[in-house]
Amino acid sequence: MTIPVHDVVGIGFGPSNLALAVALEEEYGSGVNAVFFEKQPEFGWHRGMLIEGATMQVSFLKDLVTMRNPASPYTFLAYLQERGRLVDFINHKTMYPSRLEFHDYLEWVAASFTGLVRYGSEVVSVRPHDADTVEVVVKQGDELHTCLTRNLVIATGLDPVLPEGVQQGERVWHTEHLLHRLAGLEGREPGRFIVVGAGQSAAESVEHLHTRFPTAEVCAVFSRYGYSPADDSAFANRIFDPPAVDHFFTAPAEVKSMLLAYSRNTNYSVVDLDLIDELYRRAYAEKVQGVERLRILNASRLLGVREDPNGVQAEVQFLPTGEVSTLEADVIVYATGYRERNPFDLLGEAAAHCQVGPGGGPVVERDYRIATDAGFGCGIYLQGATQGTHGIASSLLSMTAVRTGEIVQSIARRSARVLEGAQS
Ligand SMILES: Cc1cc2nc3c(=O)[nH]c(=O)nc-3n(C[C@H](O)[C@H](O)[C@H](O)COP(=O)(O)OP(=O)(O)OC[C@H]3O[C@@H](n4cnc5c(N)ncnc54)[C@H](O)[C@@H]3O)c2cc1C
């Protein structure tokens, strides 16, 4: 049996590779032989956190295409027009739609590319095949399939982080699965939740649990003194602009570290000011009423958690005094964020052809291609997992449209070079 050979194989079909599918179509029409493998059974963008009322952290103009091609038929505005809500959205006067609406937009775009995607298909390894192709091993149900490709684009997202030694369990959750796990409570009325963390997901979880369970106490535990606002002011936002990637990429290592440190409060452990105000409003109103369900355990650290069939017991230390208290709760939710995945974990044997950077990850070029041996012609590209080389926007949506355009151009440039080489 001959193994199919593709021009492009994408691993993962979240927003990054969805935007790539659009860019490929707009660059090549239907002439490109591409396929995307997605392990979820259908398209889904962080479904476990699709909390009603939660809004986007970027302008709708940073959709999958506008910054690359504002005339694309796949803009957020084109979506609104087709859904018959363009006028209503304009009257709404917001740049930040709800995540539910943005998810619907992403699904709407994804529906046009169903023919290119194999859902329920997890890529488990990649093997070198010959000088210009790699073999991609895909698990579908209990079966393994393989295909060959001249270009591989890895966009597998981030890994959820839990504190050292913590395992997810019946009552120990990461926000990644919040809504799915809550659905599993099936009519039970929990008495108390603990939410660990001080970032956007933590604050959203606290707000959601407090609203959804009107008799439950919600304890927010974090080491900061208070929630800190996300800096989305105009000059700070320029770190997410396309030229910032050029600046970051060429900067010396110490300047890169400095820029990342300066920009942290645009994205990490920070919360939208409106949400901070809303949580404070609730906490204050409860103080007035004398029944405090929303408890902010600030300047505090979780020392340990024990889980048993009836609940969890958490040891919480108030850092200024060192005093330790035990909190009993029905569920503890870790809003402890995500970290980049090392692409070598997926690349398996193909990693042998990739150059290794000082941190143990691959060397990544400006066009998002992993630097490979001179004789190895297969293009292996990364979307995400490039914060160290391309800056803070790497795992966010801001650069997605432009980045996918750059990857498509790089593939086109290299294919032309391969063709020229073959002719001469
Ligand atoms: C709750 C939440 C809200 C966010 N909101 C924003 C926001 O408002 N603005 C912003 O800029 N960023 C936001 N982010 C950041 C987020 O990383 C990006 O929005 C976006 O998801 C990045 O897209 P992606 O396609 O690179 O990764 P993902 O969306 O994570 O998609 C990766 C896909 O790859 C699939 N996959 C993984 N491994 C394999 C494999 N081996 N084989 C096959 N498939 C695989 C996964 O199932 C997944 O569908 C948010 C993140 C979270 C968690």
Short mmCIF file of C-alpha atoms and ligand atoms in Angstrom, two decimals:
data_model
loop_
_atom_site.label_atom_id
_atom_site.label_comp_id
_atom_site.label_asym_id
_atom_site.label_seq_id
_atom_site.Cartn_x
_atom_site.Cartn_y
_atom_site.Cartn_z
CA MET A 1 0.00 0.00 0.00
CA THR A 2 1.43 3.45 -0.91
CA ILE A 3 1.52 6.04 1.84
CA PRO A 4 -0.12 9.37 0.89
CA VAL A 5 2.29 12.35 0.57
CA HIS A 6 0.99 15.79 1.56
CA ASP A 7 2.40 19.28 0.97
CA VAL A 8 1.36 20.30 4.48
CA VAL A 9 0.31 18.34 7.56
CA GLY A 10 -0.95 20.31 10.56
CA ILE A 11 -0.93 18.82 14.04
CA GLY A 12 -3.79 20.29 16.09
CA PHE A 13 -6.72 22.27 14.73
CA GLY A 14 -7.18 25.09 17.21
CA PRO A 15 -7.20 28.74 16.12
CA SER A 16 -3.56 28.64 14.95
CA ASN A 17 -3.88 25.83 12.41
CA LEU A 18 -7.41 26.90 11.51
CA ALA A 19 -5.93 30.28 10.52
CA LEU A 20 -3.24 28.39 8.59
CA ALA A 21 -5.90 26.46 6.67
CA VAL A 22 -7.49 29.78 5.69
CA ALA A 23 -4.14 31.31 4.68
CA LEU A 24 -3.28 28.25 2.57
CA GLU A 25 -6.62 28.45 0.79
CA GLU A 26 -6.23 32.18 0.16
CA GLU A 27 -2.68 31.71 -1.14
CA TYR A 28 -3.09 28.52 -3.18
CA GLY A 29 -6.85 28.05 -3.64
CA SER A 30 -7.69 24.36 -3.40
CA GLY A 31 -4.36 23.46 -5.08
CA VAL A 32 -2.55 22.65 -1.85
CA ASN A 33 -2.60 19.12 -0.56
CA ALA A 34 -3.01 19.71 3.17
CA VAL A 35 -4.48 17.72 6.03
CA PHE A 36 -4.91 18.59 9.71
CA PHE A 37 -5.10 16.08 12.57
CA GLU A 38 -7.08 17.09 15.65
CA LYS A 39 -7.45 14.83 18.67
CA GLN A 40 -10.77 16.32 19.80
CA PRO A 41 -13.87 14.72 18.25
CA GLU A 42 -15.00 18.09 16.86
CA PHE A 43 -13.75 21.67 16.74
CA GLY A 44 -13.43 23.18 20.23
CA TRP A 45 -11.57 26.17 21.67
CA HIS A 46 -11.05 25.83 25.45
CA ARG A 47 -14.60 24.56 25.90
CA GLY A 48 -14.03 23.87 29.60
CA MET A 49 -13.73 27.64 30.17
CA LEU A 50 -16.50 28.87 27.86
CA ILE A 51 -18.06 30.69 30.76
CA GLU A 52 -21.15 32.73 30.01
CA GLY A 53 -20.27 36.42 30.11
CA ALA A 54 -16.49 35.92 29.78
CA THR A 55 -15.10 38.20 27.11
CA MET A 56 -12.17 38.07 24.72
CA GLN A 57 -8.82 39.48 25.79
CA VAL A 58 -8.11 40.77 22.29
CA SER A 59 -9.97 42.98 19.86
CA PHE A 60 -12.25 41.15 17.41
CA LEU A 61 -10.06 42.71 14.69
CA LYS A 62 -7.38 40.25 15.79
CA ASP A 63 -9.49 37.43 14.40
CA LEU A 64 -8.04 34.63 12.27
CA VAL A 65 -7.45 36.76 9.19
CA THR A 66 -8.01 40.54 9.35
CA MET A 67 -4.42 41.57 10.12
CA ARG A 68 -3.18 39.49 7.18
CA ASN A 69 -6.07 40.05 4.77
CA PRO A 70 -8.90 42.39 5.83
CA ALA A 71 -10.77 41.48 2.62
CA SER A 72 -10.92 37.78 3.55
CA PRO A 73 -14.38 36.14 3.58
CA TYR A 74 -13.45 34.70 7.01
CA THR A 75 -13.30 37.90 9.06
CA PHE A 76 -15.26 38.28 12.29
CA LEU A 77 -17.28 40.98 10.51
CA ALA A 78 -18.15 38.60 7.64
CA TYR A 79 -19.28 36.09 10.28
CA LEU A 80 -21.48 38.70 11.94
CA GLN A 81 -22.97 39.64 8.58
CA GLU A 82 -23.81 36.03 7.83
CA ARG A 83 -25.34 35.50 11.26
CA GLY A 84 -27.48 38.64 10.75
CA ARG A 85 -25.96 40.44 13.77
CA LEU A 86 -23.64 43.01 12.17
CA VAL A 87 -25.83 46.01 13.02
CA ASP A 88 -26.52 44.75 16.54
CA PHE A 89 -22.81 44.21 17.15
CA ILE A 90 -22.02 47.74 15.99
CA ASN A 91 -24.65 49.14 18.37
CA HIS A 92 -23.06 47.07 21.15
CA LYS A 93 -19.98 49.35 20.85
CA THR A 94 -17.46 46.76 21.98
CA MET A 95 -14.15 45.56 20.60
CA TYR A 96 -14.24 42.53 22.92
CA PRO A 97 -16.97 40.01 22.07
CA SER A 98 -17.88 37.24 24.47
CA ARG A 99 -15.79 34.07 24.27
CA LEU A 100 -18.99 32.18 23.46
CA GLU A 101 -19.52 34.37 20.39
CA PHE A 102 -15.86 34.10 19.35
CA HIS A 103 -16.11 30.32 19.70
CA ASP A 104 -19.12 30.39 17.41
CA TYR A 105 -17.08 32.47 14.94
CA LEU A 106 -14.22 29.92 15.07
CA GLU A 107 -16.67 27.04 14.55
CA TRP A 108 -18.19 28.94 11.63
CA VAL A 109 -14.78 29.24 9.96
CA ALA A 110 -13.86 25.63 10.84
CA ALA A 111 -17.06 24.39 9.16
CA SER A 112 -15.67 25.59 5.81
CA PHE A 113 -12.57 23.41 6.22
CA THR A 114 -14.12 20.16 7.43
CA GLY A 115 -12.79 18.37 4.35
CA LEU A 116 -9.19 19.08 5.42
CA VAL A 117 -9.51 17.95 9.04
CA ARG A 118 -9.44 14.51 10.60
CA TYR A 119 -11.07 14.90 14.00
CA GLY A 120 -10.58 12.25 16.68
CA SER A 121 -7.02 11.81 15.35
CA GLU A 122 -4.05 12.21 17.67
CA VAL A 123 -0.54 12.47 16.25
CA VAL A 124 1.61 10.24 18.43
CA SER A 125 4.99 10.47 16.72
CA VAL A 126 6.92 11.76 13.74
CA ARG A 127 9.65 9.81 11.97
CA PRO A 128 12.13 10.91 9.33
CA HIS A 129 11.33 9.26 5.99
CA ASP A 130 13.72 10.66 3.38
CA ALA A 131 15.60 13.93 2.85
CA ASP A 132 12.41 15.90 2.09
CA THR A 133 9.59 14.22 3.99
CA VAL A 134 8.66 13.00 7.44
CA GLU A 135 6.24 10.25 8.34
CA VAL A 136 3.44 11.26 10.70
CA VAL A 137 1.93 8.56 12.90
CA VAL A 138 -1.71 9.15 13.79
CA LYS A 139 -3.88 7.27 16.29
CA GLN A 140 -7.55 7.04 15.35
CA GLY A 141 -9.48 4.98 17.88
CA ASP A 142 -7.42 1.81 18.31
CA GLU A 143 -5.76 2.08 14.92
CA LEU A 144 -2.51 3.67 13.81
CA HIS A 145 -2.23 5.29 10.38
CA THR A 146 0.69 7.03 8.73
CA CYS A 147 1.15 9.66 6.07
CA LEU A 148 4.10 11.54 4.61
CA THR A 149 4.51 15.29 4.37
CA ARG A 150 6.92 17.86 2.97
CA ASN A 151 5.90 20.41 5.61
CA LEU A 152 4.72 19.85 9.15
CA VAL A 153 3.09 22.61 11.22
CA ILE A 154 2.83 21.86 14.93
CA ALA A 155 0.15 23.88 16.74
CA THR A 156 -0.73 21.71 19.70
CA GLY A 157 -1.31 24.47 22.27
CA LEU A 158 -0.11 24.62 25.86
CA ASP A 159 0.06 22.13 28.74
CA PRO A 160 -1.99 22.85 31.90
CA VAL A 161 0.21 23.37 34.96
CA LEU A 162 -0.49 22.04 38.47
CA PRO A 163 1.76 22.67 41.47
CA GLU A 164 4.40 20.03 42.07
CA GLY A 165 2.95 16.82 43.48
CA VAL A 166 -0.70 17.71 42.76
CA GLN A 167 -2.74 15.29 40.66
CA GLN A 168 -6.16 16.02 39.19
CA GLY A 169 -8.86 13.94 40.89
CA GLU A 170 -12.60 13.75 41.58
CA ARG A 171 -12.40 16.94 43.61
CA VAL A 172 -9.11 18.40 42.43
CA TRP A 173 -9.56 20.19 39.13
CA HIS A 174 -7.64 22.42 36.74
CA THR A 175 -9.64 25.27 35.15
CA GLU A 176 -9.02 23.58 31.80
CA HIS A 177 -12.00 21.28 32.57
CA LEU A 178 -14.05 23.57 34.82
CA LEU A 179 -17.39 23.50 32.99
CA HIS A 180 -17.19 19.78 32.20
CA ARG A 181 -16.43 18.94 35.83
CA LEU A 182 -19.22 21.21 37.09
CA ALA A 183 -21.66 19.44 34.77
CA GLY A 184 -20.64 16.22 36.56
CA LEU A 185 -21.86 17.57 39.93
CA GLU A 186 -25.41 16.79 38.72
CA GLY A 187 -27.66 18.83 40.94
CA ARG A 188 -25.48 18.58 44.06
CA GLU A 189 -25.14 21.83 46.00
CA PRO A 190 -21.50 22.19 47.06
CA GLY A 191 -20.92 24.11 50.28
CA ARG A 192 -17.49 25.50 49.48
CA PHE A 193 -15.07 25.87 46.55
CA ILE A 194 -11.42 26.86 46.76
CA VAL A 195 -9.92 28.56 43.72
CA VAL A 196 -6.12 28.83 43.62
CA GLY A 197 -4.51 31.58 41.54
CA ALA A 198 -4.76 35.28 40.79
CA GLY A 199 -4.92 35.43 36.99
CA GLN A 200 -7.79 35.92 34.55
CA SER A 201 -8.93 32.27 34.64
CA ALA A 202 -8.89 32.30 38.44
CA ALA A 203 -10.99 35.46 38.66
CA GLU A 204 -13.41 34.19 36.01
CA SER A 205 -13.78 30.89 37.88
CA VAL A 206 -14.44 32.66 41.19
CA GLU A 207 -17.06 34.87 39.56
CA HIS A 208 -18.71 31.93 37.81
CA LEU A 209 -18.86 29.68 40.87
CA HIS A 210 -20.15 32.51 43.03
CA THR A 211 -22.97 33.20 40.55
CA ARG A 212 -23.84 29.61 39.71
CA PHE A 213 -23.95 28.28 43.27
CA PRO A 214 -25.86 30.93 45.24
CA THR A 215 -25.46 29.14 48.56
CA ALA A 216 -21.82 28.11 48.20
CA GLU A 217 -18.82 29.87 49.70
CA VAL A 218 -16.03 30.60 47.22
CA CYS A 219 -12.53 31.07 48.68
CA ALA A 220 -9.91 32.62 46.41
CA VAL A 221 -6.38 31.76 47.58
CA PHE A 222 -3.37 33.58 46.16
CA SER A 223 -0.08 35.03 47.28
CA ARG A 224 -0.55 38.53 45.83
CA TYR A 225 -2.11 41.15 48.06
CA GLY A 226 -4.92 41.66 45.55
CA TYR A 227 -5.88 40.87 41.97
CA SER A 228 -3.72 43.02 39.65
CA PRO A 229 -5.18 44.63 36.53
CA ALA A 230 -4.10 43.55 33.05
CA ASP A 231 -2.32 46.35 31.24
CA ASP A 232 -4.10 46.65 27.90
CA SER A 233 -3.22 50.31 27.38
CA ALA A 234 -2.24 51.37 23.88
CA PHE A 235 1.55 51.63 24.22
CA ALA A 236 1.84 48.44 26.27
CA ASN A 237 -0.25 46.66 23.63
CA ARG A 238 2.38 47.35 21.00
CA ILE A 239 4.31 44.34 22.29
CA PHE A 240 1.66 42.29 20.41
CA ASP A 241 2.24 44.10 17.09
CA PRO A 242 3.95 42.39 14.12
CA PRO A 243 7.05 44.70 14.26
CA ALA A 244 7.57 43.68 17.91
CA VAL A 245 8.26 40.14 16.71
CA ASP A 246 11.11 41.43 14.49
CA HIS A 247 12.51 43.47 17.37
CA PHE A 248 12.23 40.60 19.81
CA PHE A 249 13.69 38.04 17.42
CA THR A 250 16.85 40.05 16.76
CA ALA A 251 17.33 41.29 20.35
CA PRO A 252 20.19 39.91 22.50
CA ALA A 253 19.20 37.38 25.17
CA GLU A 254 19.29 39.89 28.04
CA VAL A 255 17.03 42.32 26.13
CA LYS A 256 14.61 39.48 25.37
CA SER A 257 14.40 38.68 29.11
CA MET A 258 13.93 42.35 29.92
CA LEU A 259 11.12 42.77 27.36
CA LEU A 260 9.35 39.63 28.59
CA ALA A 261 9.59 40.85 32.18
CA TYR A 262 8.24 44.33 31.25
CA SER A 263 5.33 42.76 29.34
CA ARG A 264 4.28 40.17 31.89
CA ASN A 265 1.47 42.31 33.24
CA THR A 266 -0.21 42.35 29.84
CA ASN A 267 -0.98 38.64 30.12
CA TYR A 268 0.32 36.70 33.14
CA SER A 269 -1.34 36.64 36.60
CA VAL A 270 -3.44 39.68 35.76
CA VAL A 271 -7.17 40.28 35.44
CA ASP A 272 -9.42 42.60 33.42
CA LEU A 273 -10.16 45.65 35.53
CA ASP A 274 -13.95 45.32 35.01
CA LEU A 275 -13.85 41.84 36.51
CA ILE A 276 -11.77 42.99 39.48
CA ASP A 277 -14.30 45.76 40.10
CA GLU A 278 -17.19 43.30 39.86
CA LEU A 279 -15.61 40.91 42.38
CA TYR A 280 -14.88 43.77 44.76
CA ARG A 281 -18.44 45.05 44.38
CA ARG A 282 -19.77 41.61 45.37
CA ALA A 283 -17.38 41.21 48.30
CA TYR A 284 -18.33 44.64 49.62
CA ALA A 285 -22.08 44.10 49.18
CA GLU A 286 -21.76 40.86 51.18
CA LYS A 287 -19.89 42.69 53.94
CA VAL A 288 -22.77 45.16 54.13
CA GLN A 289 -25.26 42.30 54.34
CA GLY A 290 -23.15 40.44 56.93
CA VAL A 291 -22.99 37.15 54.96
CA GLU A 292 -19.63 36.71 53.26
CA ARG A 293 -19.68 33.99 50.61
CA LEU A 294 -16.89 35.46 48.52
CA ARG A 295 -13.73 35.20 50.59
CA ILE A 296 -10.43 36.55 49.33
CA LEU A 297 -7.56 34.78 51.12
CA ASN A 298 -4.82 37.07 49.85
CA ALA A 299 -1.11 36.95 50.71
CA SER A 300 -1.70 33.24 51.30
CA ARG A 301 -0.12 30.05 50.12
CA LEU A 302 -1.54 26.58 49.81
CA LEU A 303 0.74 24.24 51.75
CA GLY A 304 -0.99 20.98 50.90
CA VAL A 305 -4.28 19.35 49.96
CA ARG A 306 -5.77 16.02 51.02
CA GLU A 307 -8.61 14.54 49.02
CA ASP A 308 -11.07 11.93 50.31
CA PRO A 309 -14.46 10.78 49.02
CA ASN A 310 -16.26 13.52 50.99
CA GLY A 311 -14.15 16.49 50.07
CA VAL A 312 -10.75 18.16 50.29
CA GLN A 313 -8.84 19.61 53.22
CA ALA A 314 -6.47 22.40 52.29
CA GLU A 315 -3.77 23.83 54.54
CA VAL A 316 -3.54 27.55 53.85
CA GLN A 317 -0.77 29.72 55.24
CA PHE A 318 -1.24 33.47 55.69
CA LEU A 319 2.21 34.65 54.64
CA PRO A 320 2.55 37.86 56.74
CA THR A 321 2.10 35.97 60.03
CA GLY A 322 2.88 32.40 58.99
CA GLU A 323 -0.42 31.29 60.56
CA VAL A 324 -1.76 28.05 59.05
CA SER A 325 -5.47 27.20 58.88
CA THR A 326 -7.34 24.24 57.43
CA LEU A 327 -10.10 24.84 54.92
CA GLU A 328 -12.53 22.06 54.11
CA ALA A 329 -14.14 22.26 50.70
CA ASP A 330 -16.09 20.19 48.20
CA VAL A 331 -13.78 21.02 45.32
CA ILE A 332 -10.46 22.77 44.77
CA VAL A 333 -9.92 24.43 41.39
CA TYR A 334 -6.36 25.17 40.30
CA ALA A 335 -6.18 28.21 38.05
CA THR A 336 -2.44 27.78 37.84
CA GLY A 337 -2.02 28.41 34.15
CA TYR A 338 -0.28 26.68 31.27
CA ARG A 339 3.24 26.11 29.98
CA GLU A 340 4.73 25.61 26.53
CA ARG A 341 5.25 22.06 25.30
CA ASN A 342 8.65 21.00 24.08
CA PRO A 343 8.08 20.10 20.38
CA PHE A 344 10.77 17.41 20.67
CA ASP A 345 8.33 15.34 22.77
CA LEU A 346 6.16 14.95 19.69
CA LEU A 347 8.87 14.94 17.06
CA GLY A 348 10.39 11.70 18.32
CA GLU A 349 12.97 10.32 15.88
CA ALA A 350 12.58 13.32 13.56
CA ALA A 351 14.10 15.46 16.34
CA ALA A 352 17.48 13.97 15.43
CA HIS A 353 17.49 16.26 12.35
CA CYS A 354 16.65 19.42 14.34
CA GLN A 355 19.16 21.84 15.83
CA VAL A 356 18.97 22.12 19.61
CA GLY A 357 18.96 25.52 21.37
CA PRO A 358 20.61 26.38 24.70
CA GLY A 359 17.42 25.59 26.69
CA GLY A 360 17.11 22.09 25.21
CA GLY A 361 14.30 23.05 22.80
CA PRO A 362 14.69 23.45 19.04
CA VAL A 363 16.37 26.44 17.35
CA VAL A 364 13.54 28.31 15.61
CA GLU A 365 14.09 30.67 12.66
CA ARG A 366 12.26 33.96 12.11
CA ASP A 367 9.82 32.19 9.72
CA TYR A 368 8.85 29.81 12.61
CA ARG A 369 10.69 26.93 10.95
CA ILE A 370 12.83 24.69 13.14
CA ALA A 371 16.46 24.86 12.01
CA THR A 372 17.38 21.43 10.66
CA ASP A 373 20.43 19.62 9.25
CA ALA A 374 21.66 21.04 5.93
CA GLY A 375 20.55 17.96 3.99
CA PHE A 376 17.09 17.76 5.55
CA GLY A 377 14.54 19.55 3.33
CA CYS A 378 11.28 18.91 5.20
CA GLY A 379 9.91 22.11 6.76
CA ILE A 380 8.89 21.72 10.42
CA TYR A 381 7.11 24.84 11.66
CA LEU A 382 5.89 25.85 15.12
CA GLN A 383 2.83 27.87 16.06
CA GLY A 384 3.06 28.56 19.80
CA ALA A 385 6.02 27.34 21.89
CA THR A 386 8.14 30.20 20.52
CA GLN A 387 7.91 32.74 23.34
CA GLY A 388 11.67 32.58 23.88
CA THR A 389 12.43 33.52 20.27
CA HIS A 390 9.36 35.40 18.95
CA GLY A 391 8.01 37.01 22.11
CA ILE A 392 5.00 37.10 24.35
CA ALA A 393 2.35 36.94 21.60
CA SER A 394 3.47 33.44 20.59
CA SER A 395 0.71 31.49 22.30
CA LEU A 396 -1.96 34.20 21.97
CA LEU A 397 -4.27 35.20 19.16
CA SER A 398 -2.79 38.63 18.37
CA MET A 399 -0.20 37.40 15.89
CA THR A 400 -2.09 34.39 14.52
CA ALA A 401 -3.26 35.95 11.25
CA VAL A 402 0.12 37.48 10.41
CA ARG A 403 2.12 34.47 11.59
CA THR A 404 0.18 32.03 9.39
CA GLY A 405 0.74 34.35 6.41
CA GLU A 406 4.48 34.28 7.13
CA ILE A 407 4.50 30.48 7.38
CA VAL A 408 2.62 30.12 4.09
CA GLN A 409 5.07 32.50 2.40
CA SER A 410 7.99 30.53 3.81
CA ILE A 411 6.53 27.26 2.52
CA ALA A 412 5.97 28.88 -0.90
CA ARG A 413 9.53 30.27 -0.98
CA ARG A 414 11.08 26.96 -0.04
CA SER A 415 8.91 24.96 -2.45
CA ALA A 416 10.02 27.28 -5.28
CA ARG A 417 13.65 26.75 -4.24
CA VAL A 418 13.14 22.96 -4.22
CA LEU A 419 11.57 23.17 -7.70
CA GLU A 420 14.38 25.40 -9.00
CA GLY A 421 16.92 22.96 -7.55
CA ALA A 422 15.14 20.05 -9.28
CA GLN A 423 15.20 21.86 -12.66
CA SER A 424 18.84 22.98 -12.64
C1 LIG B 1 -9.63 30.05 28.81
C2 LIG B 1 -8.68 30.68 27.84
C3 LIG B 1 -9.00 31.88 27.24
C4 LIG B 1 -8.12 32.48 26.34
N1 LIG B 1 -8.46 33.66 25.80
C5 LIG B 1 -7.60 34.26 24.97
C6 LIG B 1 -7.91 35.55 24.42
O1 LIG B 1 -8.97 36.11 24.67
N2 LIG B 1 -7.00 36.12 23.59
C7 LIG B 1 -5.81 35.52 23.28
O2 LIG B 1 -5.04 36.08 22.53
N3 LIG B 1 -5.50 34.31 23.80
C8 LIG B 1 -6.35 33.69 24.63
N4 LIG B 1 -6.01 32.48 25.17
C9 LIG B 1 -4.70 31.84 24.79
C10 LIG B 1 -4.85 30.65 23.82
O3 LIG B 1 -3.63 29.96 23.86
C11 LIG B 1 -5.16 31.05 22.39
O4 LIG B 1 -6.41 31.70 22.40
C12 LIG B 1 -5.35 29.91 21.38
O5 LIG B 1 -6.05 28.85 21.96
C13 LIG B 1 -4.07 29.43 20.74
O6 LIG B 1 -4.45 28.59 19.66
P1 LIG B 1 -3.66 27.28 19.27
O7 LIG B 1 -4.37 26.72 18.09
O8 LIG B 1 -2.22 27.60 19.12
O9 LIG B 1 -3.77 26.31 20.53
P2 LIG B 1 -5.05 25.58 21.11
O10 LIG B 1 -6.24 26.42 21.04
O11 LIG B 1 -4.66 25.03 22.43
O12 LIG B 1 -5.27 24.35 20.10
C14 LIG B 1 -4.39 23.27 20.03
C15 LIG B 1 -5.16 22.08 19.47
O13 LIG B 1 -4.26 20.99 19.23
C16 LIG B 1 -4.89 19.79 19.60
N5 LIG B 1 -3.82 18.81 19.84
C17 LIG B 1 -2.88 18.85 20.83
N6 LIG B 1 -2.03 17.82 20.71
C18 LIG B 1 -2.43 17.11 19.61
C19 LIG B 1 -1.93 15.94 18.95
N7 LIG B 1 -0.83 15.31 19.39
N8 LIG B 1 -2.58 15.48 17.86
C20 LIG B 1 -3.69 16.14 17.40
N9 LIG B 1 -4.21 17.24 17.99
C21 LIG B 1 -3.57 17.74 19.07
C22 LIG B 1 -5.72 20.16 20.82
O14 LIG B 1 -6.77 19.24 21.00
C23 LIG B 1 -6.22 21.55 20.44
O15 LIG B 1 -7.46 21.53 19.78
C24 LIG B 1 -6.88 31.86 26.05
C25 LIG B 1 -6.55 30.65 26.66
C26 LIG B 1 -7.44 30.06 27.55
C27 LIG B 1 -7.04 28.77 28.21
#
